[in-house]
Coordinates of C-alpha atoms in Angstrom, one line a residue:
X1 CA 0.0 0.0 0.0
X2 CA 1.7 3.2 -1.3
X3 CA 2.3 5.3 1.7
X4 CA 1.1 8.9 2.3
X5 CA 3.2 12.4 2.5
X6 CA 2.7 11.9 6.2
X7 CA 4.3 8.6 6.7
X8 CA 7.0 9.0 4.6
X9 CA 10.5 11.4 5.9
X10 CA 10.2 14.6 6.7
X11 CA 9.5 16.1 3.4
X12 CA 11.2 19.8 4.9
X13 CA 14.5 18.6 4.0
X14 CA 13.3 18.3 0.2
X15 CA 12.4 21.9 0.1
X16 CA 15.4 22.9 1.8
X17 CA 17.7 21.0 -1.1
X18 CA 15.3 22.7 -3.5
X19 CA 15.8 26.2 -2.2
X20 CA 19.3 25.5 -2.8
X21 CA 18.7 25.2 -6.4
X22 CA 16.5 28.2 -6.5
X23 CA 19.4 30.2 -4.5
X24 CA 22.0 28.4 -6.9
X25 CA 20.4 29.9 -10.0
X26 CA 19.3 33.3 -8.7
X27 CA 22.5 34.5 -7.6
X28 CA 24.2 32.9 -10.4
X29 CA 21.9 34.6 -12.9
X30 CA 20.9 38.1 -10.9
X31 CA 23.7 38.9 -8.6
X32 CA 27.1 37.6 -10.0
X33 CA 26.1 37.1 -13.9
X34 CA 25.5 41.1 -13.7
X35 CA 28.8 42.7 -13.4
X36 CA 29.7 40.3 -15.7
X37 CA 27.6 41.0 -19.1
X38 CA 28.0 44.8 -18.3
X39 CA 31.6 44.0 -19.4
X40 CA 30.6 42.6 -22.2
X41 CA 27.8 45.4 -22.7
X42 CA 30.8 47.6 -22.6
X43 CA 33.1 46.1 -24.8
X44 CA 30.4 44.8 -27.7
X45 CA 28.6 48.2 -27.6
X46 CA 31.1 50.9 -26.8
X47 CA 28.7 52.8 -24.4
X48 CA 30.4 54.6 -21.5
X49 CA 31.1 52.9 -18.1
X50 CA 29.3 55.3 -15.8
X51 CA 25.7 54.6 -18.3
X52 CA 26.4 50.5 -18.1
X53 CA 27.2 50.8 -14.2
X54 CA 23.7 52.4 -13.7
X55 CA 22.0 49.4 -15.3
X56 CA 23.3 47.5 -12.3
X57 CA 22.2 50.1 -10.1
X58 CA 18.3 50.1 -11.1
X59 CA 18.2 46.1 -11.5
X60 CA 18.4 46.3 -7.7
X61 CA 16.5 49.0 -6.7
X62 CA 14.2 47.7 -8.6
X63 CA 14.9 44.2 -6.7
X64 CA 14.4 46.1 -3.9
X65 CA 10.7 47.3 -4.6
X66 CA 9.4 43.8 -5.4
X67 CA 11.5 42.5 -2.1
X68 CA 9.5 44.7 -0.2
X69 CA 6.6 43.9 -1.6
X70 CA 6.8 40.3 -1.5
X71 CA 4.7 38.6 1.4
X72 CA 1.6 40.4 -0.6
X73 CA 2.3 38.4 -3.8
X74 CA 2.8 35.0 -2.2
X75 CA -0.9 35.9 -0.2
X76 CA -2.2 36.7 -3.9
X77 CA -0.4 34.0 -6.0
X78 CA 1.3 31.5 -3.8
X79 CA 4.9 30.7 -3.5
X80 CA 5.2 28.3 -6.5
X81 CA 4.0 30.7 -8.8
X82 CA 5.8 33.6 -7.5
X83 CA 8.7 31.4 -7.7
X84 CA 8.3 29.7 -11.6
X85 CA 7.8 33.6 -12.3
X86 CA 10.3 34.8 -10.8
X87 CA 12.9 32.6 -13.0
X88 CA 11.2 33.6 -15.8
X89 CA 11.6 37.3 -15.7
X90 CA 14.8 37.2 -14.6
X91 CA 15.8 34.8 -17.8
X92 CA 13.6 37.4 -20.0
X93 CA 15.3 40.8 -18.3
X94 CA 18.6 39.2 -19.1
X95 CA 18.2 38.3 -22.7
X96 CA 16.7 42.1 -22.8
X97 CA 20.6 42.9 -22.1
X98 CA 22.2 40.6 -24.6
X99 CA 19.6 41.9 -27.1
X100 CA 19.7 45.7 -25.9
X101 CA 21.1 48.1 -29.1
X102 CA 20.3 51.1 -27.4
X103 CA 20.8 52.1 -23.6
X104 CA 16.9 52.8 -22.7
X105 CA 16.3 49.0 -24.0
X106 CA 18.7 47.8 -21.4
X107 CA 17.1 49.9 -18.5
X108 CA 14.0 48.8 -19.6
X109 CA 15.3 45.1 -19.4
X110 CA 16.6 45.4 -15.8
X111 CA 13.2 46.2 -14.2
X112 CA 12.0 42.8 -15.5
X113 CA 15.6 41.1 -14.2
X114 CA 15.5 43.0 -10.9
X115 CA 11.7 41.7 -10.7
X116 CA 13.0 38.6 -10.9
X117 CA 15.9 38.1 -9.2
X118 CA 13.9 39.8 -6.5
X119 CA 11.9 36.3 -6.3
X120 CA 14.8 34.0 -6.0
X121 CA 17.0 35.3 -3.6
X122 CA 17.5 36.3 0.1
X123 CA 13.7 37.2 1.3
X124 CA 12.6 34.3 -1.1
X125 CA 14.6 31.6 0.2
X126 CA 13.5 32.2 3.6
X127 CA 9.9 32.1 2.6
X128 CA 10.2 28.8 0.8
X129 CA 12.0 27.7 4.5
X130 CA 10.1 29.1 7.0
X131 CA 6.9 27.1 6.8
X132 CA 8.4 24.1 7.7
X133 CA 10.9 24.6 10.1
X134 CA 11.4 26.7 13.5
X135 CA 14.0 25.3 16.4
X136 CA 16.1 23.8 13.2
X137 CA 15.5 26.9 10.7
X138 CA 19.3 28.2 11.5
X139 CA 20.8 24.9 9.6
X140 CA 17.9 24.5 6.7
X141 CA 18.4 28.6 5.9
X142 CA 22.2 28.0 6.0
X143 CA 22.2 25.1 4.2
X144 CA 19.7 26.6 1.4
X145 CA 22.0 29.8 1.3
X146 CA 24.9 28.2 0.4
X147 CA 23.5 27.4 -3.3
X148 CA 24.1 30.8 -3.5
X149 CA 28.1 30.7 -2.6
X150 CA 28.5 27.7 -5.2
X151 CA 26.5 29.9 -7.8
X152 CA 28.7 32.5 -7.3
X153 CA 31.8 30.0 -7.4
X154 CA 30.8 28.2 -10.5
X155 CA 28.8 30.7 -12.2
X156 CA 31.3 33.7 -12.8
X157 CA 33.7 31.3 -14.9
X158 CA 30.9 29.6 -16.5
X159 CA 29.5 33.2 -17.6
X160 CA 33.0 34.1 -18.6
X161 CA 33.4 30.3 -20.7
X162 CA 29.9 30.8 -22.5
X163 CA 30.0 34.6 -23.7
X164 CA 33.0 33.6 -25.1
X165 CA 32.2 30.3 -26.7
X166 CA 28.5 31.6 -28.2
X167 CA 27.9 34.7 -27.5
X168 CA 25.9 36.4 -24.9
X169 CA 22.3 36.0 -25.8
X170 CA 22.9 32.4 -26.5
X171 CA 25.1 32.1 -23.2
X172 CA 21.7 33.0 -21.2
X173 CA 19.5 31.7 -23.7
X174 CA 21.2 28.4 -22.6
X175 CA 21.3 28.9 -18.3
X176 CA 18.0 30.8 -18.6
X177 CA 16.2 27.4 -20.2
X178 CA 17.6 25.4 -17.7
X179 CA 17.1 27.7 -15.0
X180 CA 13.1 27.7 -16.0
X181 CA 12.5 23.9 -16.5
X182 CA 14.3 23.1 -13.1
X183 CA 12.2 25.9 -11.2
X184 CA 8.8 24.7 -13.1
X185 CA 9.7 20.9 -11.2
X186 CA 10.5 22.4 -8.6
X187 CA 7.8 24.1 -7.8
X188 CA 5.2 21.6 -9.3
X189 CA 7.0 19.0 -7.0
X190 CA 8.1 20.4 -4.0
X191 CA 7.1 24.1 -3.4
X192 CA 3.6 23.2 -4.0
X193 CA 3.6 21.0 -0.4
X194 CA 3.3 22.4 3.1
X195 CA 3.5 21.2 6.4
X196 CA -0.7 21.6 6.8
X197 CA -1.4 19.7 3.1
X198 CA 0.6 16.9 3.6
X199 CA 0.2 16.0 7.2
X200 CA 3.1 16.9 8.7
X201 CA 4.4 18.6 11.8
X202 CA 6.9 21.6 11.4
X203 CA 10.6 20.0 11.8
X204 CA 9.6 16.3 11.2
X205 CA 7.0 15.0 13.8
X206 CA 5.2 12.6 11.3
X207 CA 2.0 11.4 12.9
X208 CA -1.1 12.5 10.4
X209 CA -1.5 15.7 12.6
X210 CA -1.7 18.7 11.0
X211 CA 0.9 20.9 12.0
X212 CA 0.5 23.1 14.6
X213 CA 1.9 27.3 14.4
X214 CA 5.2 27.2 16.7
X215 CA 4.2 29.3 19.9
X216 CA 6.1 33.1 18.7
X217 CA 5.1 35.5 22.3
X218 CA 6.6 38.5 20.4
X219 CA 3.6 40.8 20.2
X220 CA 2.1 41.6 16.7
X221 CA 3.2 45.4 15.2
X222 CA 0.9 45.7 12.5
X223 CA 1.5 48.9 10.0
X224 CA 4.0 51.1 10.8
X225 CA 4.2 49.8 14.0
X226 CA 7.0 47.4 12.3
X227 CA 9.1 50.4 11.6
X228 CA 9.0 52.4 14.9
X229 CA 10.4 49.4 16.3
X230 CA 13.8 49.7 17.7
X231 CA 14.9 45.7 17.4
X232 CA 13.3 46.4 13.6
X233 CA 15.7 49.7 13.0
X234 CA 19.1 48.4 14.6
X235 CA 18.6 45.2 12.7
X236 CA 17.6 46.5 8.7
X237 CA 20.4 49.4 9.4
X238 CA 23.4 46.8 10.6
X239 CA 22.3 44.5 7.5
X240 CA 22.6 47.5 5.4
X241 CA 25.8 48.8 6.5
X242 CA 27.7 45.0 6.9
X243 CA 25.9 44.5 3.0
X244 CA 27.0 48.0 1.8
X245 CA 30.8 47.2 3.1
X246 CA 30.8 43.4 1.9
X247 CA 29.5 44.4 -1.9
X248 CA 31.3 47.6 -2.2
X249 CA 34.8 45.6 -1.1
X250 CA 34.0 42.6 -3.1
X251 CA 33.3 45.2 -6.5
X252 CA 37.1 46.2 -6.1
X253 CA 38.8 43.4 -4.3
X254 CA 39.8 41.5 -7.8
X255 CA 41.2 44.6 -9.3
X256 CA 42.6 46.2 -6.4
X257 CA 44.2 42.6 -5.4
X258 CA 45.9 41.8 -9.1
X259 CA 48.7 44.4 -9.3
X260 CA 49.9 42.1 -6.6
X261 CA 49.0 38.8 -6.7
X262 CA 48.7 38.3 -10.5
X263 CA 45.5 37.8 -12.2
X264 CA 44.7 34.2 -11.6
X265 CA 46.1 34.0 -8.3
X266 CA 43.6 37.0 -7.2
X267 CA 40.5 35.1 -8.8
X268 CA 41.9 31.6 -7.1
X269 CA 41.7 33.7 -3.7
X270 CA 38.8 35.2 -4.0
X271 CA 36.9 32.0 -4.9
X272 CA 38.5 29.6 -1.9
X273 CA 36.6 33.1 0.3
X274 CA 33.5 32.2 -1.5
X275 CA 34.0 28.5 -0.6
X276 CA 35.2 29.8 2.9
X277 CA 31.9 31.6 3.5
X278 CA 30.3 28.8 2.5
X279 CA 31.6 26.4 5.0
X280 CA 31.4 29.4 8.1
X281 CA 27.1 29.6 7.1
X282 CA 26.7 26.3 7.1
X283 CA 29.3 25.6 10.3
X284 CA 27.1 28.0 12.0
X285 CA 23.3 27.2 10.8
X286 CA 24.6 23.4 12.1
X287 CA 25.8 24.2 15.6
X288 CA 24.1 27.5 16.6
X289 CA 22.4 26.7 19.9
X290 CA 18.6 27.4 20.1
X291 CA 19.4 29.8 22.9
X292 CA 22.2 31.6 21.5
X293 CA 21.9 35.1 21.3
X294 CA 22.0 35.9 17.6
X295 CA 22.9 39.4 17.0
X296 CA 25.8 38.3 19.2
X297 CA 27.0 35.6 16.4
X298 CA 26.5 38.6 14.3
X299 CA 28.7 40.7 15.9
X300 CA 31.7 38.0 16.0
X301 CA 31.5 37.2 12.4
X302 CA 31.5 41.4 11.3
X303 CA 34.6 41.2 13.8
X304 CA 36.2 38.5 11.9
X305 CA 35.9 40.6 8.8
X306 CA 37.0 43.8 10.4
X307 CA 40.4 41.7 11.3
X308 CA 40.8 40.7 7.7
X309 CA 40.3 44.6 6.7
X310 CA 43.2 45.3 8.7
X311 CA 45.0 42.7 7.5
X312 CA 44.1 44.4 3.6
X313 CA 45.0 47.7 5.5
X314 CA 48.5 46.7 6.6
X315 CA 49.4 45.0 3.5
X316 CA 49.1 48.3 1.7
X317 CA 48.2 46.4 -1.5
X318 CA 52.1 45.1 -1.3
X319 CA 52.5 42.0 0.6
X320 CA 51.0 38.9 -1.0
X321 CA 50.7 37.1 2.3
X322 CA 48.5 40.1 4.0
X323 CA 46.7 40.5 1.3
X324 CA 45.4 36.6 0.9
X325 CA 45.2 36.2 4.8
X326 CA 42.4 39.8 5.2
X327 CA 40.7 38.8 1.8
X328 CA 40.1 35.1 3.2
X329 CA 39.1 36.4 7.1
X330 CA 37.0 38.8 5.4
X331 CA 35.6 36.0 3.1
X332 CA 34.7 33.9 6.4
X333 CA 31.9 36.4 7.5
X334 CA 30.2 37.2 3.5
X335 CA 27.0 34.5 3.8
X336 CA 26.3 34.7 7.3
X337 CA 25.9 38.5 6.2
X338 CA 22.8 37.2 4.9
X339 CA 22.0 33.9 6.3
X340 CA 21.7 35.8 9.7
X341 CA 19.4 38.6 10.1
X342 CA 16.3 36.1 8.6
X343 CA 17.4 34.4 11.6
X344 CA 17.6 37.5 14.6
X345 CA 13.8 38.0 12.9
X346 CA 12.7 34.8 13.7
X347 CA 13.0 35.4 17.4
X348 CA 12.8 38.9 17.6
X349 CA 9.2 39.5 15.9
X350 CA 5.7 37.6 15.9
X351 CA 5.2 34.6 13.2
X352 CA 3.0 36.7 11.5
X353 CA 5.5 39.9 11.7
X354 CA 8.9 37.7 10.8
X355 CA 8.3 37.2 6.9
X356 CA 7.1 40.7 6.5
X357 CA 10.3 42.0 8.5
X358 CA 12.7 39.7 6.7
X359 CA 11.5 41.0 3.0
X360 CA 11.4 44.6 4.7
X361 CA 14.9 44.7 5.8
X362 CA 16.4 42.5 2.8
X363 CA 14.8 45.2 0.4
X364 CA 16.3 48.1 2.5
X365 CA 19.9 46.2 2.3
X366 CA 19.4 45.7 -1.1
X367 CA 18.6 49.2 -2.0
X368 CA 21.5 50.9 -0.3
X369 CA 23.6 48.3 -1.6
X370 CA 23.1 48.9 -5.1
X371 CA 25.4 52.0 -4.9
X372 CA 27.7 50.4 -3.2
X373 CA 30.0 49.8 -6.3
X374 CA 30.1 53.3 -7.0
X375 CA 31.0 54.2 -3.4
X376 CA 33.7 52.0 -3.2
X377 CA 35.6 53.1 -6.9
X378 CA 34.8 57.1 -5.8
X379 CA 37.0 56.1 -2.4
X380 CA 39.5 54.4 -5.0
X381 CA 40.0 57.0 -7.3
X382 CA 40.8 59.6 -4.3
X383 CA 43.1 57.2 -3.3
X384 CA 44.8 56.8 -7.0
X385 CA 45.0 60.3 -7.3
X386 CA 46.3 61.3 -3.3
X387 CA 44.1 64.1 -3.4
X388 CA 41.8 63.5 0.3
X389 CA 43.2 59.3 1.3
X390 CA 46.9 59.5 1.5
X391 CA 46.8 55.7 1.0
X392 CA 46.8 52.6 -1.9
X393 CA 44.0 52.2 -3.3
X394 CA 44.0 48.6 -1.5
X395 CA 44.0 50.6 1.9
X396 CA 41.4 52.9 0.9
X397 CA 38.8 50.5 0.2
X398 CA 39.8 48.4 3.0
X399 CA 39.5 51.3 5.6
X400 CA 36.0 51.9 4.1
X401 CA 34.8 48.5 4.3
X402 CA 36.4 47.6 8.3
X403 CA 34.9 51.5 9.2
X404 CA 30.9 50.4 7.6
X405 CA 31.3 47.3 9.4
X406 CA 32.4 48.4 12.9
X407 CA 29.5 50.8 12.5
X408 CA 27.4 47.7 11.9
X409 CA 29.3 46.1 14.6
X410 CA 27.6 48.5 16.9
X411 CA 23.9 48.8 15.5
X412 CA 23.8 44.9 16.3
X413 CA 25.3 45.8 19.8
X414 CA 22.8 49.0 20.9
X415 CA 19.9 46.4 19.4
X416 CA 21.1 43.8 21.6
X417 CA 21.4 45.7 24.5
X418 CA 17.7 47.1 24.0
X419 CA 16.2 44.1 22.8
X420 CA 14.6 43.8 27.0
X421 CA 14.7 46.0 29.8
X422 CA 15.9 43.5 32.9
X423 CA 12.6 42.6 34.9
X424 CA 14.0 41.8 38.5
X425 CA 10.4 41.0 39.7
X426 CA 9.9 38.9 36.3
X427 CA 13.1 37.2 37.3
X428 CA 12.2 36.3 40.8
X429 CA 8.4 35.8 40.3
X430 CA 8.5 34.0 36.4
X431 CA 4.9 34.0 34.5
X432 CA 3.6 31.4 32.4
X433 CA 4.8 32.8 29.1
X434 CA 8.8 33.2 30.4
X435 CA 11.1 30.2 29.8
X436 CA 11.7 30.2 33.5
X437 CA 8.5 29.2 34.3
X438 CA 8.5 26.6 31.6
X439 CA 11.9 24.7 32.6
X440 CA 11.0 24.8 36.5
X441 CA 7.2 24.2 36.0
X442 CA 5.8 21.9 33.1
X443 CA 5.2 18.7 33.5
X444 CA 7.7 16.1 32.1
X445 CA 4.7 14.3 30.6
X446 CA 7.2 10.7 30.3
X447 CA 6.3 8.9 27.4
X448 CA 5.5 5.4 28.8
X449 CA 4.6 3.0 31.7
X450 CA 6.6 2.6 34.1
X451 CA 5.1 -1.2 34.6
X452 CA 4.6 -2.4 30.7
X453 CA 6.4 0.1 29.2
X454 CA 3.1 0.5 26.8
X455 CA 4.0 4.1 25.1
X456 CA 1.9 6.6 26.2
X457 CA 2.0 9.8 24.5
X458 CA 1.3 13.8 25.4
X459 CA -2.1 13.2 24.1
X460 CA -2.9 9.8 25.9
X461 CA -6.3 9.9 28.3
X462 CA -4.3 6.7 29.5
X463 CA -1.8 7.9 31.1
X464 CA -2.0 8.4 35.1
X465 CA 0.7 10.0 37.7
X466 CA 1.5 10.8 41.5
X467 CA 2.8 14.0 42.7
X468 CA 6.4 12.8 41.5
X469 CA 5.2 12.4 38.3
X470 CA 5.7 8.5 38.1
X471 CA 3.4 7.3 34.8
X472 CA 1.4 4.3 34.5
X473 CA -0.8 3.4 32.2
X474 CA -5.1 3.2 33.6
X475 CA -4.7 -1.1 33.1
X476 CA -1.9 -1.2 35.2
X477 CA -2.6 1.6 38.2
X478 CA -6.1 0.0 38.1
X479 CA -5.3 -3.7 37.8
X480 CA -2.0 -3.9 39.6
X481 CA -1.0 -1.4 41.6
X482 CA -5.1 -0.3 42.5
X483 CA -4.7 3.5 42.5
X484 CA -1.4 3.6 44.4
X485 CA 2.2 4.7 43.7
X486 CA 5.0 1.8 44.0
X487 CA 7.4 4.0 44.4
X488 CA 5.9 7.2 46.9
X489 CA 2.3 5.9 47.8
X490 CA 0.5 8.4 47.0
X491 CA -2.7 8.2 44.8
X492 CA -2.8 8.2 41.0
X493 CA -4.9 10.8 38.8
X494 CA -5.1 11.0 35.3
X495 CA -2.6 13.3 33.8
X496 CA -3.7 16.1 31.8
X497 CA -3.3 16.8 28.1
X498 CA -0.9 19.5 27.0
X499 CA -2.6 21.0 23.9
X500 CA -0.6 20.6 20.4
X501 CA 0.6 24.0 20.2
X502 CA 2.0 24.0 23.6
X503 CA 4.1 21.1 22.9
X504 CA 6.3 23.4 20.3
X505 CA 7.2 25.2 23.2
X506 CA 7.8 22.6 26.0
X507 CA 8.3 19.2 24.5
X508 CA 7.0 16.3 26.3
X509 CA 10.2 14.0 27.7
X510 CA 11.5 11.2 25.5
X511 CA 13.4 9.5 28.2
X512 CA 11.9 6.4 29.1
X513 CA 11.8 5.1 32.9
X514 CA 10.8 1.2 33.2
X515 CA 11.0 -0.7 37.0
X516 CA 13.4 -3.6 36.6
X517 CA 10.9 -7.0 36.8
X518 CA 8.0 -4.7 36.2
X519 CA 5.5 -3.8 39.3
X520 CA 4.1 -5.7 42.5
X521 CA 0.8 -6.2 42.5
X522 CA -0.7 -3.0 45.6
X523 CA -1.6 -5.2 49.3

């Protein structure tokens, strides 16, 4: 007999390897692929730098607008359609640039690639996660962000291979095709399922129970409540400032990194910081404790990268050895620059609150990223010409980048610090909804008999206890031990029933207590 959705294994790990494709493809088509074909753009049309660099510019801001607006199109549309149409656009916008003869056509082509892109990356993949999973959402979002580090580490050559080999338009006419059947299946297959339509609880609890909504006691901040809150503010500005640093660096890292390395030995470097980052997300997402304080994990891995700026800082663009040692520390920190804030929204906002806040403060990164690049070659050329940084141009955007992310650095820090007000009282007099009260007062609701060892979960009406919480089940309190405790004496009452959504909060015990030779039959 063919088994159903809820039977089978956890089907949340399925969407997790698919968001990995979807992230695989978006940032190998929409975020590296674009810096890319501008140099193409450039050298096949002639048109000036500054008009090409633009294009970039509007492809995310208008990225940015569609972001924003996203958990209103997955209410209206539904994930896999937002999804299969996201890939489409984007493969659309960026044939628009192969095609483009004049420069309005190309503009014109980046609001449909921005659209796209928009729909496949960071805000996305946390949508397509965050149904199914809550304590384990730090390793499934780190895992499905990495198939943006191996986009990015395969997709740049592969760019560079195909534009050469056929040309551009047939270079994305190629990747775009692929990149539309795959997201079609995927989304036909696997985005199409939720935890409530197949049966399943969130993280795995298989049983033919719907799932439950994990318990969130962060109060609701509908309209613009959302943005008058200070844990809202200090995280969307220390995104944006870590992002603005990370992007603007990484725009003149290669170039800036050559002169003294050598070409190949620069690109080599920078993609074993790609792989680096990969490794630190998902080394992280893995082994993050539940109750780890996540701006704090923030703050570490910005100060990881500030070390490698003043490793970039000291080599002065002269010393190999400085130079690979602050590009790879600073590499170590680039995906949890995304994989994390998703993650300091998930426990800092309401369930209903924490998608909105995630496509919110991805679209405000986004947006102040996109003139990131131009930041970052302005510093440079001040530097070339000695004019206002008496520096290389290797220190100058290095002391731009460690300064943007020591400010973010302390954003994280002042929204840490306010995130509560201490509560002595609370602390000495815990309520129901603080996780005091839940470790010193729940029931360990033990999951079978202590006499037949007949399993007996949360929900039984067949489970019975003392005041120690010894469980038996009603055949043998009632036909061996008549009413009484082996082990204290005291009576046995029928234990109560956690509800479902309480048990997200405070899981019934899985250790399993059973008296050696089973029990004595009561006097």
């Amino acid at each position: 007999m063919p088994q159903s959705l809820a039977e089978r294994p956890f089907f949340g790990w399925r969407v997790v390897y698919a968001a990995f494709v979807v992230a695989f493809f978006g940032w190998g088509m929409g975020f590296f692929g674009p810096p890319i074909f501008l140099q193409a753009i450039h050298e096949n049309r002639g048109w000036p730098v500054e008009s090409v660099s633009m294009a970039l510019t509007v492809h995310y801001l208008v990225g940015a607008s569609v972001i924003a607006n996203l958990p209103r199109l997955y209410r209206w549309f539904g994930l896999p359609i937002v999804t299969t149409a996201g890939a489409v656009l984007l493969t659309i916008g960026l044939l628009g640039w192969a095609a483009a003869a004049e420069p309005w056509q190309l503009f014109l082509s980046t609001v449909l690639s921005g659209a796209g892109w928009a729909a496949m990356g960071a805000a996305a993949i946390n949508a397509l996660i965050a149904p199914w999973f809550s304590r384990l959402r730090p390793k499934a979002l780190s895992w499905a962000y990495n198939g943006a580090s191996i986009g990015g580490f395969l997709f740049s050559p592969l760019w560079v291979f195909l534009i050469a080999r056929v040309g551009f338009f047939r270079a994305v006419l190629m990747v775009g095709a692929v990149a539309i059947a795959t997201v079609c299946c995927l989304s036909a297959f696997i985005f199409c399922c939720s935890p409530e339509n197949t049966g399943q609880r969130i993280e795995g609890d298989a049983g033919g129970i719907a799932a439950p909504a994990p318990v969130n006691l962060n109060p609701r901040l509908p309209g613009t409540a959302l943005w008058l809150d200070w844990k809202f503010r200090t995280l969307a500005l220390g995104m944006s400032l870590g992002l603005f640093a990370q992007i603007g660096a990484l725009s003149q890292l290669f170039s800036v990194s050559a002169p003294a390395l050598g070409a190949a030995t620069a690109g080599a470097v920078l993609g074993l910081a790609n792989l680096l980052s990969a490794g630190a997300r998902a080394a992280i997402g893995t082994l993050l404790p539940a109750n780890a304080d996540r701006r704090t994990v923030a703050i570490m891995s910005y100060g990881v990268q500030v070390l490698g700026g003043v490793a970039l800082i000291q080599s002065d663009g002269q010393s190999p050895a400085l130079i690979i040692a602050g590009t790879l520390l600073f590499g170590i920190g680039i995906g949890n620059a995304t994989s994390l804030p998703p993650l300091i929204a998930q426990v800092g906002f309401s369930q209903e609150d924490g998608l909105r806040a995630v496509a919110l403060i991805v679209a405000i990164s986004q947006a102040t990223y996109a003139f990131a690049p131009a930041t970052f070659g302005i510093f440079r050329n001040l530097a070339h010409s000695g004019r206002a940084f008496p520096a290389s141009e290797m220190a100058a955007v290095a002391i731009v980048a460690a300064g943007l992310q020591f400010l973010a650095i302390c954003v994280f820090f002042v929204g840490r610090s306010a995130r509560q007000t201490p509560d002595r009282f609370a602390e000495a007099n815990p309520s129901p909804r603080s996780n005091q009260f839940w470790r010193e007062s729940m029931l360990e609701l033990r999951p079978n008999c202590e006499c037949c060892d007949r399993d007996l979960p949360p929900s039984s009406k067949e489970a019975v206890i003392c005041t120690f919480e010894c469980t038996f089940c009603t055949t043998c309190a009632d036909e061996v031990l008549g009413g009484i405790c082996p082990n204290c004496g005291g009576n046995l009452v029928a234990r109560p029933i956690r509800p479902p959504e309480m048990l997200q909060k405070a899981p019934a015990s899985t250790k399993r207590v059973v008296k050696q030779g089973g029990c004595v039959a009561a006097a």
